[in-house]
Coordinates of C-alpha atoms and ligand atoms in Angstrom, one line a residue:
M1 CA 62.6 -65.8 26.9
V2 CA 65.2 -66.9 25.0
D3 CA 68.6 -67.1 26.5
F4 CA 71.4 -65.9 24.3
A5 CA 75.0 -67.6 23.3
Y6 CA 77.1 -66.2 21.4
V7 CA 80.7 -68.0 20.2
I8 CA 83.9 -66.7 18.5
A9 CA 85.8 -70.0 16.8
G10 CA 86.4 -71.0 13.4
S11 CA 84.3 -72.7 10.2
E12 CA 84.6 -76.0 9.7
A13 CA 83.7 -76.7 5.4
T14 CA 82.2 -80.6 6.3
G15 CA 80.3 -78.9 8.9
G16 CA 82.0 -81.6 12.0
A17 CA 83.2 -79.2 14.3
G18 CA 84.2 -75.6 14.3
I19 CA 81.4 -73.0 14.8
Q20 CA 79.0 -74.8 12.8
T21 CA 79.2 -77.2 16.3
D22 CA 78.5 -74.9 17.9
L23 CA 75.9 -73.6 16.7
K24 CA 74.1 -76.6 16.4
T25 CA 74.3 -77.7 20.0
F26 CA 73.1 -73.9 20.8
H27 CA 69.9 -74.3 19.1
E28 CA 69.7 -78.2 20.1
L29 CA 70.2 -76.9 23.3
S30 CA 66.9 -74.2 22.6
V31 CA 69.1 -70.8 23.0
F32 CA 69.7 -68.8 20.7
G33 CA 73.4 -69.2 19.3
L34 CA 74.6 -66.2 17.3
G35 CA 78.8 -66.7 16.2
T36 CA 81.7 -64.1 14.6
I37 CA 84.6 -66.5 12.3
T38 CA 87.9 -66.4 13.0
C39 CA 89.5 -68.6 10.6
I40 CA 87.8 -71.2 7.8
V41 CA 89.1 -74.6 7.6
S42 CA 88.4 -76.5 4.3
F43 CA 90.7 -80.3 4.5
D44 CA 91.6 -81.6 1.5
P45 CA 90.0 -84.6 -0.1
K46 CA 92.2 -84.3 -3.3
A47 CA 95.4 -84.7 -0.1
D48 CA 94.1 -86.9 2.7
W49 CA 91.9 -84.3 4.0
G50 CA 94.7 -82.3 5.4
H51 CA 94.7 -78.8 6.3
R52 CA 93.4 -75.8 4.6
F53 CA 93.4 -72.5 6.7
A54 CA 92.7 -68.8 5.9
P55 CA 92.9 -66.7 8.6
V56 CA 89.6 -63.9 8.6
E57 CA 90.8 -60.3 7.9
P58 CA 91.4 -59.0 12.0
G59 CA 88.8 -55.7 10.8
V60 CA 86.3 -57.9 9.8
I61 CA 86.8 -60.4 12.9
A62 CA 86.1 -56.9 15.0
D63 CA 83.1 -56.2 12.7
Q64 CA 81.3 -59.7 13.5
M65 CA 81.9 -58.5 17.1
E66 CA 80.8 -55.1 16.9
A67 CA 77.9 -56.1 15.0
A68 CA 77.2 -59.0 17.5
T69 CA 77.2 -57.2 21.3
A70 CA 75.7 -54.6 19.1
A71 CA 72.9 -56.3 18.3
Y72 CA 72.1 -57.8 21.7
D73 CA 73.1 -57.7 26.2
L74 CA 75.5 -60.5 25.7
D75 CA 76.8 -62.1 28.5
V76 CA 78.6 -65.7 28.3
V77 CA 80.4 -66.4 24.8
K78 CA 82.3 -69.7 24.0
I79 CA 85.5 -69.2 22.4
G80 CA 86.9 -72.1 20.2
M81 CA 89.6 -71.6 17.2
L82 CA 91.9 -68.8 16.8
G83 CA 94.5 -69.7 14.8
T84 CA 96.9 -67.2 15.1
P85 CA 98.3 -64.7 17.5
K86 CA 96.8 -61.9 15.3
T87 CA 93.2 -63.2 15.4
I88 CA 94.1 -63.2 18.9
D89 CA 94.9 -59.8 19.5
V90 CA 91.7 -58.6 17.6
V91 CA 89.3 -61.0 19.9
A92 CA 91.1 -60.4 22.6
D93 CA 90.4 -55.9 22.6
G94 CA 86.4 -57.5 21.6
L95 CA 86.4 -59.3 24.5
G96 CA 87.7 -56.0 27.5
K97 CA 85.2 -53.8 25.6
Q98 CA 82.4 -55.2 28.1
S99 CA 82.3 -58.0 31.0
W100 CA 81.5 -61.1 30.2
R101 CA 79.5 -63.9 33.2
H102 CA 81.6 -66.6 31.3
V103 CA 83.8 -66.9 28.8
V104 CA 84.6 -70.7 28.0
L105 CA 87.4 -70.7 26.8
D106 CA 88.3 -74.4 24.2
P107 CA 91.8 -73.3 24.0
V108 CA 92.1 -75.1 20.4
L109 CA 95.9 -75.8 19.2
I110 CA 95.2 -77.7 16.4
C111 CA 92.3 -79.4 14.8
K112 CA 93.1 -83.3 13.8
G113 CA 96.1 -83.9 10.9
Q114 CA 97.4 -80.7 12.1
E115 CA 101.6 -80.3 13.1
P116 CA 101.6 -79.5 17.1
G117 CA 105.0 -77.5 16.1
A118 CA 102.2 -74.4 14.4
A119 CA 100.4 -74.2 18.1
L120 CA 103.2 -72.9 20.3
D121 CA 102.9 -69.2 19.2
T122 CA 99.5 -69.7 19.4
D123 CA 99.8 -71.0 23.0
Q124 CA 101.4 -68.3 23.7
A125 CA 99.6 -65.4 22.5
L126 CA 96.3 -67.0 24.0
R127 CA 98.0 -67.7 27.6
D128 CA 98.7 -64.3 27.5
K129 CA 96.2 -62.4 26.2
I130 CA 92.9 -64.5 26.4
L131 CA 92.5 -66.9 29.4
P132 CA 92.3 -63.4 31.3
H133 CA 89.4 -63.3 30.1
A134 CA 88.2 -66.4 30.8
S135 CA 86.4 -68.2 33.4
V136 CA 85.7 -71.9 32.1
V137 CA 88.5 -73.3 30.1
T138 CA 88.1 -76.8 28.4
P139 CA 91.6 -78.7 26.8
N140 CA 91.6 -82.1 26.2
L141 CA 94.9 -83.8 26.6
F142 CA 96.6 -82.4 24.1
E143 CA 95.6 -78.7 24.6
A144 CA 96.2 -80.0 28.9
T145 CA 99.7 -81.7 28.1
V146 CA 101.2 -78.2 27.3
L147 CA 98.6 -75.8 29.4
S148 CA 100.2 -77.5 32.6
G149 CA 103.1 -78.4 31.0
M150 CA 103.2 -81.6 32.2
E151 CA 104.8 -83.4 30.0
S152 CA 102.3 -86.5 29.6
I153 CA 98.6 -86.9 30.3
E154 CA 98.5 -90.9 30.6
T155 CA 96.2 -91.7 33.6
E156 CA 92.9 -89.6 35.5
G157 CA 95.3 -88.9 37.9
D158 CA 97.7 -87.2 35.9
L159 CA 94.5 -85.5 34.2
I160 CA 93.1 -83.7 37.9
E161 CA 96.5 -82.9 38.1
A162 CA 97.1 -81.3 35.0
A163 CA 93.3 -79.4 35.8
K164 CA 94.8 -77.8 38.7
R165 CA 97.8 -77.1 37.4
I166 CA 95.7 -75.5 34.9
G167 CA 93.4 -73.3 37.2
E168 CA 96.2 -71.6 39.0
L169 CA 96.9 -69.8 35.7
G170 CA 93.9 -67.8 36.6
P171 CA 90.4 -69.2 35.3
R172 CA 87.3 -69.8 37.7
Y173 CA 86.4 -73.2 36.5
V174 CA 88.6 -75.5 34.1
L175 CA 86.5 -78.8 32.0
A176 CA 90.1 -81.4 31.1
K177 CA 88.8 -83.6 28.5
G178 CA 90.5 -87.2 28.2
G179 CA 88.6 -88.4 25.5
V180 CA 88.7 -91.4 23.8
E181 CA 92.7 -91.1 23.9
L182 CA 92.9 -91.0 28.6
P183 CA 93.5 -96.0 28.9
G184 CA 90.4 -97.5 30.3
D185 CA 86.5 -98.1 29.2
E186 CA 84.8 -95.1 30.5
A187 CA 85.8 -91.1 28.8
V188 CA 86.3 -89.0 31.9
D189 CA 86.7 -85.8 32.5
V190 CA 87.4 -83.7 34.9
F191 CA 86.1 -80.4 36.4
F192 CA 87.8 -78.2 39.0
D193 CA 86.6 -75.1 41.2
G194 CA 90.0 -74.3 42.3
D195 CA 88.9 -75.9 45.5
D196 CA 86.5 -79.8 44.7
V197 CA 87.6 -82.1 42.0
T198 CA 84.9 -84.0 40.3
V199 CA 85.1 -86.6 37.8
L200 CA 82.5 -86.7 35.5
R201 CA 82.2 -90.6 33.1
A202 CA 80.9 -92.3 30.6
P203 CA 81.3 -95.1 29.0
K204 CA 83.6 -94.6 26.3
I205 CA 81.6 -95.5 22.5
G206 CA 83.8 -96.6 20.4
T207 CA 87.6 -96.1 20.4
E208 CA 88.6 -93.8 17.3
R209 CA 88.6 -90.1 18.1
V210 CA 85.0 -88.8 16.4
S211 CA 84.9 -84.5 15.0
G212 CA 83.3 -81.7 17.2
A213 CA 83.5 -84.6 20.3
G214 CA 85.0 -81.7 22.0
C215 CA 83.4 -78.4 20.8
T216 CA 80.2 -79.8 21.2
L217 CA 81.4 -80.7 25.2
A218 CA 82.3 -77.1 25.6
A219 CA 79.8 -75.8 23.5
A220 CA 76.3 -77.7 25.2
L221 CA 78.6 -76.3 28.3
T222 CA 78.1 -72.4 27.3
A223 CA 74.3 -73.0 26.8
E224 CA 73.7 -74.3 29.9
L225 CA 76.1 -72.0 31.8
A226 CA 73.5 -69.0 29.5
K227 CA 70.5 -70.9 31.4
G228 CA 71.7 -70.0 34.0
R229 CA 72.8 -72.9 35.3
P230 CA 75.2 -73.4 38.2
A231 CA 79.6 -74.2 36.4
L232 CA 79.0 -78.2 37.4
D233 CA 75.4 -78.6 36.6
A234 CA 76.2 -77.6 33.2
A235 CA 79.4 -79.4 33.1
R236 CA 76.8 -82.8 34.1
R237 CA 74.5 -82.4 31.6
A238 CA 76.9 -81.0 29.0
K239 CA 78.1 -84.3 29.1
V240 CA 75.6 -86.1 28.8
F241 CA 74.7 -84.6 25.4
T242 CA 77.7 -84.9 24.0
S243 CA 77.8 -88.6 24.6
A244 CA 73.8 -88.7 22.8
A245 CA 76.1 -86.4 19.8
I246 CA 78.8 -89.1 19.5
T247 CA 76.0 -92.0 20.0
G248 CA 74.1 -90.5 17.0
R249 CA 78.1 -89.9 14.7
V250 CA 77.5 -89.6 10.7
G251 CA 80.1 -91.2 8.0
G252 CA 80.7 -89.7 4.9
H253 CA 84.3 -89.9 3.2
L254 CA 86.3 -88.6 5.7
P255 CA 88.6 -90.0 7.4
F256 CA 86.9 -90.0 10.4
E257 CA 83.5 -89.4 12.0
A258 CA 81.3 -86.2 13.0
V259 CA 78.9 -85.7 15.8
W260 CA 75.9 -85.4 15.4
Q261 CA 73.2 -82.9 17.9
G262 CA 70.3 -83.5 16.3
I263 CA 69.7 -87.3 17.9
A264 CA 68.9 -85.4 20.9
R265 CA 65.6 -84.9 20.5
G266 CA 65.2 -88.4 19.8
Ligands
PXL1 O1 88.0 -80.1 16.6 C1 88.0 -78.8 17.0 C2 88.7 -77.8 15.4 C3 87.7 -77.0 15.9 N1 87.8 -75.8 15.1 C4 87.7 -75.9 13.6 C5 88.7 -77.0 13.5 C6 89.3 -77.3 14.1 C7 89.3 -79.5 14.2 O2 88.5 -79.8 12.3 O3 88.6 -76.9 12.2 C8 87.7 -74.4 13.2

């Protein structure tokens, strides 16, 4: 019997991040993936690949969620980019209509190149309306700084402190992603289960951020949870999968490279 994983996230038109990445990851990890699109990000090649952002109308988001949840008995969902407080309202309403075994919240506040200021109203709405549904939160360095209220995260110790503070906000598990930006030779992620901290390590691959790495980690974690694996085991497997996808990265005309999950097939 196949396991199902559901994602509610934004489309990223170049295929490197967002729902495209989530669904590719689900597929590579042998779960049936289905998704609800919350917004459409189309980088602008005429303007330094800056962000063009179009929210999907809230009623259309509700329709997609209605279709997905009526079609199958879904119990594990990943939440990616929502983008606006109105979108957050409609997604929170939809999530509240059933119970979930896991809601994995990747608290995407802004994506590469966006102004941090754009994140403030989204941050507050995510905290108030989506976080209470989440069983797992997977912040990157910027998101962990904002959610924990810390001034900065510069060391592994800081990342551990941030994960603990975010755990106090309610989710059962936190997987805080240090990524390439946390200083050191290793890509460090911190897993916190409310009692214990486990630091997950892998050698850093390159020194530049790769588009879709964070989305892939959270999506792989979601897929492994959908298969019934315990959260720490799911996080470890997700990290191995993500390191492989970063190794398989592709370059085009964009100023950054993009992960490719297909490399895992060998
Ligand atoms: O990588 C974060 C992210 C998530 N979702 C969408 C995005 C991005 C970054 O570009 O566009 C839709």
